[in-house]
PDB file of C-alpha atoms in Angstrom:
ATOM      1  CA  GLU A   1      -7.845   0.429  21.299  1.00 46.00           C
ATOM      2  CA  ALA A   2     -11.391  -0.187  22.487  1.00 51.00           C
ATOM      3  CA  GLY A   3     -10.282   0.140  26.127  1.00 54.00           C
ATOM      4  CA  GLY A   4     -11.788   3.367  27.449  1.00 51.00           C
ATOM      5  CA  VAL A   5     -12.452   4.705  23.995  1.00 60.00           C
ATOM      6  CA  VAL A   6     -16.072   5.315  22.947  1.00 68.00           C
ATOM      7  CA  LEU A   7     -16.769   3.341  19.725  1.00 78.00           C
ATOM      8  CA  GLY A   8     -18.408   5.079  16.786  1.00 88.00           C
ATOM      9  CA  LYS A   9     -21.795   3.947  15.505  1.00 93.00           C
ATOM     10  CA  SER A  10     -20.430   1.806  12.706  1.00 93.00           C
ATOM     11  CA  ALA A  11     -17.820   0.158  14.983  1.00 94.00           C
ATOM     12  CA  GLU A  12     -20.567  -0.617  17.537  1.00 94.00           C
ATOM     13  CA  LYS A  13     -22.639  -2.216  14.820  1.00 96.00           C
ATOM     14  CA  LEU A  14     -19.672  -4.208  13.541  1.00 96.00           C
ATOM     15  CA  PHE A  15     -18.878  -5.608  17.016  1.00 95.00           C
ATOM     16  CA  SER A  16     -22.496  -6.540  17.548  1.00 95.00           C
ATOM     17  CA  LEU A  17     -22.617  -8.743  14.384  1.00 97.00           C
ATOM     18  CA  SER A  18     -23.042 -12.402  15.176  1.00 96.00           C
ATOM     19  CA  GLY A  19     -23.863 -15.503  13.176  1.00 95.00           C
ATOM     20  CA  LEU A  20     -22.988 -17.084   9.814  1.00 96.00           C
ATOM     21  CA  PHE A  21     -22.951 -15.631   6.338  1.00 97.00           C
ATOM     22  CA  ALA A  22     -21.242 -16.573   3.098  1.00 97.00           C
ATOM     23  CA  VAL A  23     -18.845 -14.728   0.795  1.00 98.00           C
ATOM     24  CA  TYR A  24     -17.619 -15.475  -2.742  1.00 98.00           C
ATOM     25  CA  LYS A  25     -14.020 -16.611  -2.825  1.00 98.00           C
ATOM     26  CA  PRO A  26     -12.402 -15.905  -6.218  1.00 98.00           C
ATOM     27  CA  LYS A  27      -9.701 -18.048  -7.863  1.00 96.00           C
ATOM     28  CA  GLY A  28      -6.227 -17.061  -6.659  1.00 94.00           C
ATOM     29  CA  PRO A  29      -6.143 -16.073  -2.977  1.00 96.00           C
ATOM     30  CA  THR A  30      -6.159 -18.618  -0.120  1.00 94.00           C
ATOM     31  CA  SER A  31      -9.273 -18.881   2.050  1.00 96.00           C
ATOM     32  CA  ALA A  32      -7.314 -17.272   4.900  1.00 95.00           C
ATOM     33  CA  GLY A  33      -6.280 -14.485   2.588  1.00 96.00           C
ATOM     34  CA  VAL A  34      -9.911 -13.794   1.646  1.00 98.00           C
ATOM     35  CA  LEU A  35     -10.781 -13.689   5.363  1.00 97.00           C
ATOM     36  CA  ASN A  36      -7.959 -11.264   6.150  1.00 95.00           C
ATOM     37  CA  LEU A  37      -9.074  -8.910   3.365  1.00 96.00           C
ATOM     38  CA  LEU A  38     -12.686  -9.110   4.643  1.00 97.00           C
ATOM     39  CA  LYS A  39     -11.514  -8.319   8.165  1.00 95.00           C
ATOM     40  CA  GLU A  40      -9.374  -5.344   7.062  1.00 94.00           C
ATOM     41  CA  ARG A  41     -12.288  -3.904   5.035  1.00 96.00           C
ATOM     42  CA  LEU A  42     -14.681  -4.093   7.921  1.00 96.00           C
ATOM     43  CA  LEU A  43     -12.264  -2.678  10.548  1.00 95.00           C
ATOM     44  CA  ALA A  44     -11.355   0.142   8.175  1.00 94.00           C
ATOM     45  CA  GLU A  45     -14.993   0.901   7.566  1.00 96.00           C
ATOM     46  CA  ALA A  46     -15.608   0.984  11.291  1.00 95.00           C
ATOM     47  CA  GLY A  47     -12.602   3.253  11.713  1.00 93.00           C
ATOM     48  CA  VAL A  48     -10.932   0.868  14.112  1.00 90.00           C
ATOM     49  CA  GLN A  49      -7.159   1.281  14.302  1.00 79.00           C
ATOM     50  CA  THR A  50      -5.378  -2.064  14.421  1.00 72.00           C
ATOM     51  CA  ASN A  51      -1.824  -2.029  15.708  1.00 68.00           C
ATOM     52  CA  GLY A  52      -0.129  -4.827  13.875  1.00 62.00           C
ATOM     53  CA  ASN A  53      -0.966  -8.241  15.325  1.00 55.00           C
ATOM     54  CA  LYS A  54      -3.679  -7.030  17.720  1.00 55.00           C
ATOM     55  CA  ARG A  55      -6.313  -7.271  14.927  1.00 46.00           C
ATOM     56  CA  ASN A  56      -6.914 -10.920  15.704  1.00 51.00           C
ATOM     57  CA  GLN A  57      -8.309 -10.227  19.112  1.00 62.00           C
ATOM     58  CA  VAL A  58     -10.258  -7.202  17.879  1.00 81.00           C
ATOM     59  CA  LEU A  59     -12.797  -8.970  15.648  1.00 92.00           C
ATOM     60  CA  LYS A  60     -13.725 -12.637  15.934  1.00 94.00           C
ATOM     61  CA  ILE A  61     -14.118 -14.049  12.484  1.00 96.00           C
ATOM     62  CA  GLY A  62     -13.435 -17.524  10.943  1.00 96.00           C
ATOM     63  CA  HIS A  63     -14.346 -19.677   8.024  1.00 96.00           C
ATOM     64  CA  GLY A  64     -16.168 -23.061   7.832  1.00 93.00           C
ATOM     65  CA  GLY A  65     -13.945 -25.012   5.533  1.00 89.00           C
ATOM     66  CA  THR A  66     -10.935 -24.217   3.275  1.00 91.00           C
ATOM     67  CA  LEU A  67     -11.275 -23.815  -0.452  1.00 93.00           C
ATOM     68  CA  ASP A  68      -7.980 -24.329  -2.336  1.00 89.00           C
ATOM     69  CA  SER A  69      -6.370 -21.220  -3.802  1.00 90.00           C
ATOM     70  CA  ALA A  70      -7.165 -22.338  -7.292  1.00 92.00           C
ATOM     71  CA  ALA A  71     -10.847 -22.940  -6.511  1.00 96.00           C
ATOM     72  CA  ALA A  72     -13.724 -20.434  -6.309  1.00 98.00           C
ATOM     73  CA  GLY A  73     -17.115 -20.288  -4.730  1.00 98.00           C
ATOM     74  CA  VAL A  74     -18.941 -20.268  -1.417  1.00 98.00           C
ATOM     75  CA  LEU A  75     -16.873 -19.683   1.718  1.00 97.00           C
ATOM     76  CA  VAL A  76     -18.937 -19.741   4.896  1.00 97.00           C
ATOM     77  CA  VAL A  77     -17.900 -17.192   7.422  1.00 97.00           C
ATOM     78  CA  GLY A  78     -18.666 -16.983  11.098  1.00 97.00           C
ATOM     79  CA  ILE A  79     -18.550 -13.637  12.951  1.00 97.00           C
ATOM     80  CA  GLY A  80     -18.900 -13.110  16.743  1.00 95.00           C
ATOM     81  CA  LYS A  81     -20.663 -16.079  18.353  1.00 94.00           C
ATOM     82  CA  GLY A  82     -21.120 -17.528  14.902  1.00 95.00           C
ATOM     83  CA  THR A  83     -17.502 -18.710  15.028  1.00 95.00           C
ATOM     84  CA  LYS A  84     -18.620 -21.476  17.390  1.00 93.00           C
ATOM     85  CA  MET A  85     -21.005 -22.766  14.732  1.00 92.00           C
ATOM     86  CA  LEU A  86     -18.319 -23.304  12.112  1.00 92.00           C
ATOM     87  CA  ARG A  87     -17.479 -26.878  13.133  1.00 89.00           C
ATOM     88  CA  THR A  88     -20.993 -27.900  12.063  1.00 86.00           C
ATOM     89  CA  MET A  89     -20.415 -26.357   8.613  1.00 85.00           C
ATOM     90  CA  LEU A  90     -17.209 -28.517   8.161  1.00 82.00           C
ATOM     91  CA  ALA A  91     -19.216 -31.663   8.674  1.00 83.00           C
ATOM     92  CA  GLY A  92     -22.179 -30.694   6.564  1.00 85.00           C
ATOM     93  CA  SER A  93     -22.902 -31.321   2.921  1.00 93.00           C
ATOM     94  CA  LYS A  94     -21.271 -29.369   0.108  1.00 97.00           C
ATOM     95  CA  LYS A  95     -21.879 -29.101  -3.617  1.00 98.00           C
ATOM     96  CA  TYR A  96     -19.175 -28.574  -6.291  1.00 98.00           C
ATOM     97  CA  THR A  97     -18.876 -28.238 -10.064  1.00 98.00           C
ATOM     98  CA  ALA A  98     -15.520 -29.578 -11.209  1.00 98.00           C
ATOM     99  CA  ILE A  99     -13.854 -29.683 -14.627  1.00 98.00           C
ATOM    100  CA  GLY A 100     -11.492 -32.648 -15.086  1.00 98.00           C
ATOM    101  CA  LEU A 101      -8.878 -33.101 -17.792  1.00 98.00           C
ATOM    102  CA  LEU A 102      -8.224 -36.642 -19.061  1.00 98.00           C
ATOM    103  CA  GLY A 103      -4.803 -37.885 -20.095  1.00 98.00           C
ATOM    104  CA  LYS A 104      -2.684 -35.876 -17.673  1.00 98.00           C
ATOM    105  CA  ALA A 105      -1.761 -36.305 -13.986  1.00 97.00           C
ATOM    106  CA  THR A 106      -0.110 -33.661 -11.777  1.00 96.00           C
ATOM    107  CA  ASP A 107       1.525 -33.924  -8.371  1.00 92.00           C
ATOM    108  CA  THR A 108      -1.033 -31.601  -6.778  1.00 93.00           C
ATOM    109  CA  LEU A 109      -3.954 -33.324  -8.656  1.00 95.00           C
ATOM    110  CA  ASP A 110      -4.978 -29.892  -9.995  1.00 95.00           C
ATOM    111  CA  ALA A 111      -3.814 -27.465 -12.698  1.00 95.00           C
ATOM    112  CA  THR A 112      -1.303 -25.733 -10.309  1.00 92.00           C
ATOM    113  CA  GLY A 113       0.963 -28.705 -10.142  1.00 93.00           C
ATOM    114  CA  LYS A 114       3.720 -30.308 -12.223  1.00 93.00           C
ATOM    115  CA  VAL A 115       2.676 -32.922 -14.845  1.00 97.00           C
ATOM    116  CA  THR A 116       3.818 -36.325 -13.596  1.00 96.00           C
ATOM    117  CA  GLU A 117       2.255 -38.527 -16.154  1.00 97.00           C
ATOM    118  CA  GLU A 118       0.583 -38.467 -19.637  1.00 98.00           C
ATOM    119  CA  LYS A 119      -1.564 -41.245 -21.029  1.00 98.00           C
ATOM    120  CA  PRO A 120      -3.869 -41.660 -24.086  1.00 98.00           C
ATOM    121  CA  TYR A 121      -7.557 -41.096 -23.473  1.00 98.00           C
ATOM    122  CA  ASP A 122      -9.134 -41.225 -26.963  1.00 97.00           C
ATOM    123  CA  GLN A 123     -10.730 -44.684 -26.268  1.00 97.00           C
ATOM    124  CA  ILE A 124     -12.881 -43.252 -23.462  1.00 98.00           C
ATOM    125  CA  THR A 125     -16.526 -42.689 -24.242  1.00 98.00           C
ATOM    126  CA  LYS A 126     -19.211 -40.752 -22.384  1.00 98.00           C
ATOM    127  CA  GLY A 127     -20.828 -44.120 -21.438  1.00 98.00           C
ATOM    128  CA  ASP A 128     -17.566 -45.281 -19.892  1.00 98.00           C
ATOM    129  CA  LEU A 129     -17.387 -42.156 -17.724  1.00 98.00           C
ATOM    130  CA  GLU A 130     -20.959 -42.423 -16.636  1.00 98.00           C
ATOM    131  CA  ASN A 131     -20.463 -46.077 -15.653  1.00 97.00           C
ATOM    132  CA  VAL A 132     -17.442 -45.250 -13.541  1.00 98.00           C
ATOM    133  CA  LEU A 133     -19.270 -42.530 -11.723  1.00 98.00           C
ATOM    134  CA  ARG A 134     -21.552 -45.157 -10.182  1.00 97.00           C
ATOM    135  CA  LYS A 135     -18.569 -46.656  -8.407  1.00 97.00           C
ATOM    136  CA  PHE A 136     -17.859 -43.320  -6.728  1.00 98.00           C
ATOM    137  CA  THR A 137     -21.364 -42.736  -5.366  1.00 98.00           C
ATOM    138  CA  GLY A 138     -22.406 -43.537  -1.795  1.00 98.00           C
ATOM    139  CA  ASP A 139     -19.891 -44.347   0.965  1.00 98.00           C
ATOM    140  CA  ILE A 140     -16.479 -44.670  -0.665  1.00 98.00           C
ATOM    141  CA  MET A 141     -12.850 -44.890   0.542  1.00 97.00           C
ATOM    142  CA  GLN A 142     -10.608 -42.010  -0.424  1.00 97.00           C
ATOM    143  CA  VAL A 143      -6.960 -41.189   0.053  1.00 95.00           C
ATOM    144  CA  PRO A 144      -6.533 -37.441   0.649  1.00 92.00           C
ATOM    145  CA  PRO A 145      -4.090 -35.576  -1.662  1.00 91.00           C
ATOM    146  CA  LEU A 146      -0.535 -35.136  -0.477  1.00 87.00           C
ATOM    147  CA  TYR A 147      -0.756 -31.464  -1.232  1.00 83.00           C
ATOM    148  CA  SER A 148      -3.448 -30.531   1.219  1.00 82.00           C
ATOM    149  CA  ALA A 149      -4.173 -28.526   4.311  1.00 77.00           C
ATOM    150  CA  LEU A 150      -4.139 -31.775   6.363  1.00 81.00           C
ATOM    151  CA  LYS A 151      -1.403 -31.703   8.973  1.00 83.00           C
ATOM    152  CA  LYS A 152       1.456 -33.918  10.106  1.00 84.00           C
ATOM    153  CA  ASP A 153       3.117 -33.010  13.355  1.00 86.00           C
ATOM    154  CA  GLY A 154       1.338 -29.639  13.280  1.00 87.00           C
ATOM    155  CA  GLU A 155       2.525 -28.649   9.776  1.00 86.00           C
ATOM    156  CA  ARG A 156       0.456 -28.716   6.582  1.00 84.00           C
ATOM    157  CA  LEU A 157       1.285 -31.479   4.212  1.00 81.00           C
ATOM    158  CA  SER A 158       1.543 -28.982   1.379  1.00 81.00           C
ATOM    159  CA  THR A 159       4.155 -27.057   3.275  1.00 82.00           C
ATOM    160  CA  LEU A 160       6.237 -30.170   3.934  1.00 81.00           C
ATOM    161  CA  MET A 161       5.926 -31.190   0.288  1.00 78.00           C
ATOM    162  CA  LYS A 162       7.058 -27.839  -0.980  1.00 82.00           C
ATOM    163  CA  ARG A 163      10.158 -28.022   1.293  1.00 87.00           C
ATOM    164  CA  GLY A 164      10.952 -31.287  -0.531  1.00 85.00           C
ATOM    165  CA  GLU A 165      10.355 -33.460   2.562  1.00 86.00           C
ATOM    166  CA  ALA A 166       9.120 -37.006   2.041  1.00 83.00           C
ATOM    167  CA  VAL A 167       5.518 -37.165   3.028  1.00 80.00           C
ATOM    168  CA  GLU A 168       3.645 -40.397   3.419  1.00 86.00           C
ATOM    169  CA  ALA A 169       0.159 -40.566   2.059  1.00 82.00           C
ATOM    170  CA  LYS A 170      -2.542 -40.454   4.740  1.00 85.00           C
ATOM    171  CA  PRO A 171      -4.510 -43.663   4.954  1.00 93.00           C
ATOM    172  CA  ALA A 172      -7.701 -43.930   2.961  1.00 95.00           C
ATOM    173  CA  ARG A 173     -10.772 -42.820   4.863  1.00 95.00           C
ATOM    174  CA  ARG A 174     -14.481 -43.285   4.422  1.00 97.00           C
ATOM    175  CA  VAL A 175     -16.201 -40.311   2.729  1.00 96.00           C
ATOM    176  CA  ARG A 176     -19.730 -39.824   1.468  1.00 97.00           C
ATOM    177  CA  VAL A 177     -20.891 -38.934  -1.957  1.00 98.00           C
ATOM    178  CA  TYR A 178     -24.626 -38.010  -2.036  1.00 98.00           C
ATOM    179  CA  SER A 179     -24.773 -37.470  -5.749  1.00 98.00           C
ATOM    180  CA  LEU A 180     -22.420 -37.431  -8.692  1.00 98.00           C
ATOM    181  CA  SER A 181     -23.351 -36.625 -12.304  1.00 98.00           C
ATOM    182  CA  LEU A 182     -21.676 -35.910 -15.640  1.00 98.00           C
ATOM    183  CA  GLN A 183     -22.692 -32.470 -16.916  1.00 98.00           C
ATOM    184  CA  GLN A 184     -20.543 -32.275 -19.993  1.00 98.00           C
ATOM    185  CA  PHE A 185     -18.060 -34.389 -21.949  1.00 98.00           C
ATOM    186  CA  GLN A 186     -15.833 -32.708 -24.510  1.00 97.00           C
ATOM    187  CA  PRO A 187     -12.702 -34.854 -24.497  1.00 97.00           C
ATOM    188  CA  PRO A 188     -10.262 -34.299 -22.901  1.00 98.00           C
ATOM    189  CA  LEU A 189     -12.521 -32.195 -20.608  1.00 98.00           C
ATOM    190  CA  PHE A 190     -15.402 -33.493 -18.456  1.00 98.00           C
ATOM    191  CA  THR A 191     -17.604 -31.532 -16.081  1.00 98.00           C
ATOM    192  CA  LEU A 192     -18.976 -33.082 -12.912  1.00 98.00           C
ATOM    193  CA  ASP A 193     -21.543 -31.981 -10.327  1.00 98.00           C
ATOM    194  CA  VAL A 194     -20.754 -33.484  -6.906  1.00 98.00           C
ATOM    195  CA  GLU A 195     -22.581 -33.339  -3.570  1.00 98.00           C
ATOM    196  CA  CYS A 196     -20.519 -34.731  -0.755  1.00 97.00           C
ATOM    197  CA  GLY A 197     -20.019 -34.794   2.986  1.00 95.00           C
ATOM    198  CA  GLY A 198     -17.149 -33.429   5.154  1.00 91.00           C
ATOM    199  CA  GLY A 199     -13.529 -34.230   4.529  1.00 91.00           C
ATOM    200  CA  PHE A 200     -14.017 -34.939   0.816  1.00 95.00           C
ATOM    201  CA  TYR A 201     -11.491 -33.985  -1.793  1.00 95.00           C
ATOM    202  CA  VAL A 202     -12.796 -33.358  -5.325  1.00 97.00           C
ATOM    203  CA  ARG A 203      -9.202 -33.427  -6.593  1.00 96.00           C
ATOM    204  CA  SER A 204      -8.819 -36.984  -5.376  1.00 97.00           C
ATOM    205  CA  LEU A 205     -12.089 -38.008  -6.971  1.00 98.00           C
ATOM    206  CA  VAL A 206     -11.029 -36.684 -10.401  1.00 98.00           C
ATOM    207  CA  SER A 207      -7.691 -38.378 -10.083  1.00 98.00           C
ATOM    208  CA  ASP A 208      -9.364 -41.642  -9.003  1.00 98.00           C
ATOM    209  CA  ILE A 209     -11.810 -41.485 -11.946  1.00 98.00           C
ATOM    210  CA  GLY A 210      -8.827 -41.218 -14.322  1.00 98.00           C
ATOM    211  CA  LYS A 211      -7.186 -44.310 -12.841  1.00 98.00           C
ATOM    212  CA  GLU A 212     -10.486 -46.225 -12.893  1.00 98.00           C
ATOM    213  CA  LEU A 213     -10.746 -45.458 -16.722  1.00 98.00           C
ATOM    214  CA  SER A 214      -7.129 -46.804 -17.197  1.00 98.00           C
ATOM    215  CA  THR A 215      -5.805 -43.424 -17.997  1.00 98.00           C
ATOM    216  CA  CYS A 216      -5.123 -40.461 -15.698  1.00 98.00           C
ATOM    217  CA  ALA A 217      -6.895 -37.263 -14.912  1.00 98.00           C
ATOM    218  CA  THR A 218      -6.343 -33.948 -13.116  1.00 98.00           C
ATOM    219  CA  MET A 219      -8.680 -31.223 -11.956  1.00 98.00           C
ATOM    220  CA  GLN A 220      -8.740 -28.048 -14.057  1.00 98.00           C
ATOM    221  CA  GLU A 221     -11.262 -25.975 -12.251  1.00 98.00           C
ATOM    222  CA  LEU A 222     -13.375 -26.179  -9.102  1.00 98.00           C
ATOM    223  CA  THR A 223     -16.317 -24.106  -7.886  1.00 98.00           C
ATOM    224  CA  ARG A 224     -18.105 -24.716  -4.621  1.00 98.00           C
ATOM    225  CA  THR A 225     -21.736 -23.960  -5.384  1.00 98.00           C
ATOM    226  CA  LYS A 226     -23.220 -24.792  -2.016  1.00 97.00           C
ATOM    227  CA  GLN A 227     -22.160 -25.382   1.593  1.00 95.00           C
ATOM    228  CA  GLY A 228     -24.804 -26.413   4.046  1.00 92.00           C
ATOM    229  CA  PRO A 229     -27.760 -24.125   3.306  1.00 93.00           C
ATOM    230  CA  PHE A 230     -25.584 -21.393   1.649  1.00 95.00           C
ATOM    231  CA  THR A 231     -25.674 -21.252  -2.182  1.00 96.00           C
ATOM    232  CA  LEU A 232     -23.441 -19.336  -4.533  1.00 97.00           C
ATOM    233  CA  GLU A 233     -26.300 -17.655  -6.372  1.00 96.00           C
ATOM    234  CA  GLU A 234     -28.308 -16.698  -3.415  1.00 96.00           C
ATOM    235  CA  HIS A 235     -26.055 -16.051  -0.458  1.00 96.00           C
ATOM    236  CA  ALA A 236     -22.418 -15.555  -1.404  1.00 98.00           C
ATOM    237  CA  LEU A 237     -21.437 -11.823  -0.952  1.00 98.00           C
ATOM    238  CA  HIS A 238     -19.106 -10.506  -3.651  1.00 98.00           C
ATOM    239  CA  GLU A 239     -16.262  -8.105  -2.655  1.00 97.00           C
ATOM    240  CA  ASP A 240     -18.333  -4.986  -3.457  1.00 97.00           C
ATOM    241  CA  LYS A 241     -20.806  -6.050  -0.761  1.00 98.00           C
ATOM    242  CA  TRP A 242     -18.288  -6.493   2.050  1.00 98.00           C
ATOM    243  CA  THR A 243     -19.806  -3.663   4.127  1.00 98.00           C
ATOM    244  CA  ILE A 244     -21.097  -3.697   7.667  1.00 98.00           C
ATOM    245  CA  ASP A 245     -24.679  -3.045   6.510  1.00 97.00           C
ATOM    246  CA  GLU A 246     -24.677  -5.670   3.786  1.00 98.00           C
ATOM    247  CA  ILE A 247     -23.266  -8.278   6.236  1.00 98.00           C
ATOM    248  CA  ALA A 248     -25.864  -7.293   8.883  1.00 97.00           C
ATOM    249  CA  ARG A 249     -28.599  -7.821   6.321  1.00 96.00           C
ATOM    250  CA  SER A 250     -27.138 -11.116   5.157  1.00 96.00           C
ATOM    251  CA  LEU A 251     -26.858 -12.406   8.728  1.00 96.00           C
ATOM    252  CA  GLU A 252     -30.576 -11.669   9.322  1.00 93.00           C
ATOM    253  CA  HIS A 253     -31.436 -13.588   6.136  1.00 89.00           C
ATOM    254  CA  CYS A 254     -29.087 -16.465   6.835  1.00 84.00           C
ATOM    255  CA  THR A 255     -30.145 -17.063  10.532  1.00 80.00           C
ATOM    256  CA  SER A 256     -33.432 -18.292   9.181  1.00 83.00           C
ATOM    257  CA  LEU A 257     -31.655 -20.929   7.056  1.00 84.00           C
ATOM    258  CA  LEU A 258     -29.871 -22.476  10.008  1.00 81.00           C
ATOM    259  CA  PRO A 259     -31.347 -25.200  12.212  1.00 74.00           C
ATOM    260  CA  ASP A 260     -31.906 -24.110  15.867  1.00 66.00           C
ATOM    261  CA  GLU A 261     -28.999 -24.583  18.089  1.00 53.00           C
ATOM    262  CA  PRO A 262     -30.522 -27.144  20.568  1.00 46.00           C
ATOM    263  CA  SER A 263     -31.108 -29.655  17.894  1.00 43.00           C
ATOM    264  CA  HIS A 264     -27.390 -29.446  17.010  1.00 43.00           C
ATOM    265  CA  LYS A 265     -26.447 -30.544  20.416  1.00 42.00           C
ATOM    266  CA  LYS A 266     -28.688 -33.487  20.190  1.00 39.00           C
ATOM    267  CA  LEU A 267     -27.444 -34.474  16.769  1.00 39.00           C
ATOM    268  CA  LYS A 268     -23.790 -34.275  17.836  1.00 38.00           C
ATOM    269  CA  THR A 269     -24.186 -36.967  20.520  1.00 37.00           C
ATOM    270  CA  GLU A 270     -26.156 -39.308  18.235  1.00 36.00           C
ATOM    271  CA  HIS A 271     -24.052 -39.119  14.999  1.00 40.00           C
ATOM    272  CA  PRO A 272     -20.696 -37.513  15.577  1.00 38.00           C
ATOM    273  CA  GLY A 273     -19.366 -36.218  12.230  1.00 39.00           C
ATOM    274  CA  GLU A 274     -22.769 -36.110  10.547  1.00 36.00           C
ATOM    275  CA  THR A 275     -24.120 -32.918  11.981  1.00 35.00           C
ATOM    276  CA  ALA A 276     -26.122 -30.612   9.715  1.00 35.00           C
ATOM    277  CA  VAL A 277     -26.139 -32.944   6.700  1.00 32.00           C
ATOM    278  CA  SER A 278     -29.785 -32.311   6.112  1.00 29.00           C
ATOM    279  CA  CYS A 279     -29.773 -28.564   5.571  1.00 30.00           C
ATOM    280  CA  GLU A 280     -31.948 -28.730   2.500  1.00 27.00           C
TER     281      GLU A 280
END
């Protein structure tokens, strides 16, 4: 309890941390799981006792956009007052490297799902793929995957699906693709680099590319390489760096990357949903 108790030096430092930084999320855990581990690490280092469910009020921490369990890469984290800046991160631009697999479709649109369809793909050339990518650049319409963190009546679609409930597809929505390029083509695998705006699903993109090529495709691997101004190489702290001092250092460094608050407020009123797109 931090009621009348005098906090130690490291606890004091932890509770004074404020802003945005980025961590590396490995393949496997959920984004929430990564955040909980980070929180536990920091509270343990600060010597703060957490009695069960009280830990949520103890330390304010949140992330700026879910990465699927099977995906890896940059996860933007807000701490202290930084948690209020996370909405902006959701709307901003993100970069991904994705590996797609031709000839197979799955119910989740990625490698974790059940195979629902198999089709030949030998006829597809590198040129075919590159031509199709043009159709998916700019403002496009996209149907979000059924297995997703999107909610219906307060429950995640993926939770409803796993219970075997019938879930209707969400309607297609307009999303933005700033750039899309083919990095490698070794059939059945193809590697894409994508830069996109908020609310974009790379799994849906890979699946739609398969359909457009008259075959099917599913996403094998996904890495988020950039979110807003945070890049995987430069800013994402790996687990061994999840210490109060490393995060303090990272927050100092990252504050300089972010646009000043007042300009956010102005942007919000002018273009809702397009805040912080130009973080280059």
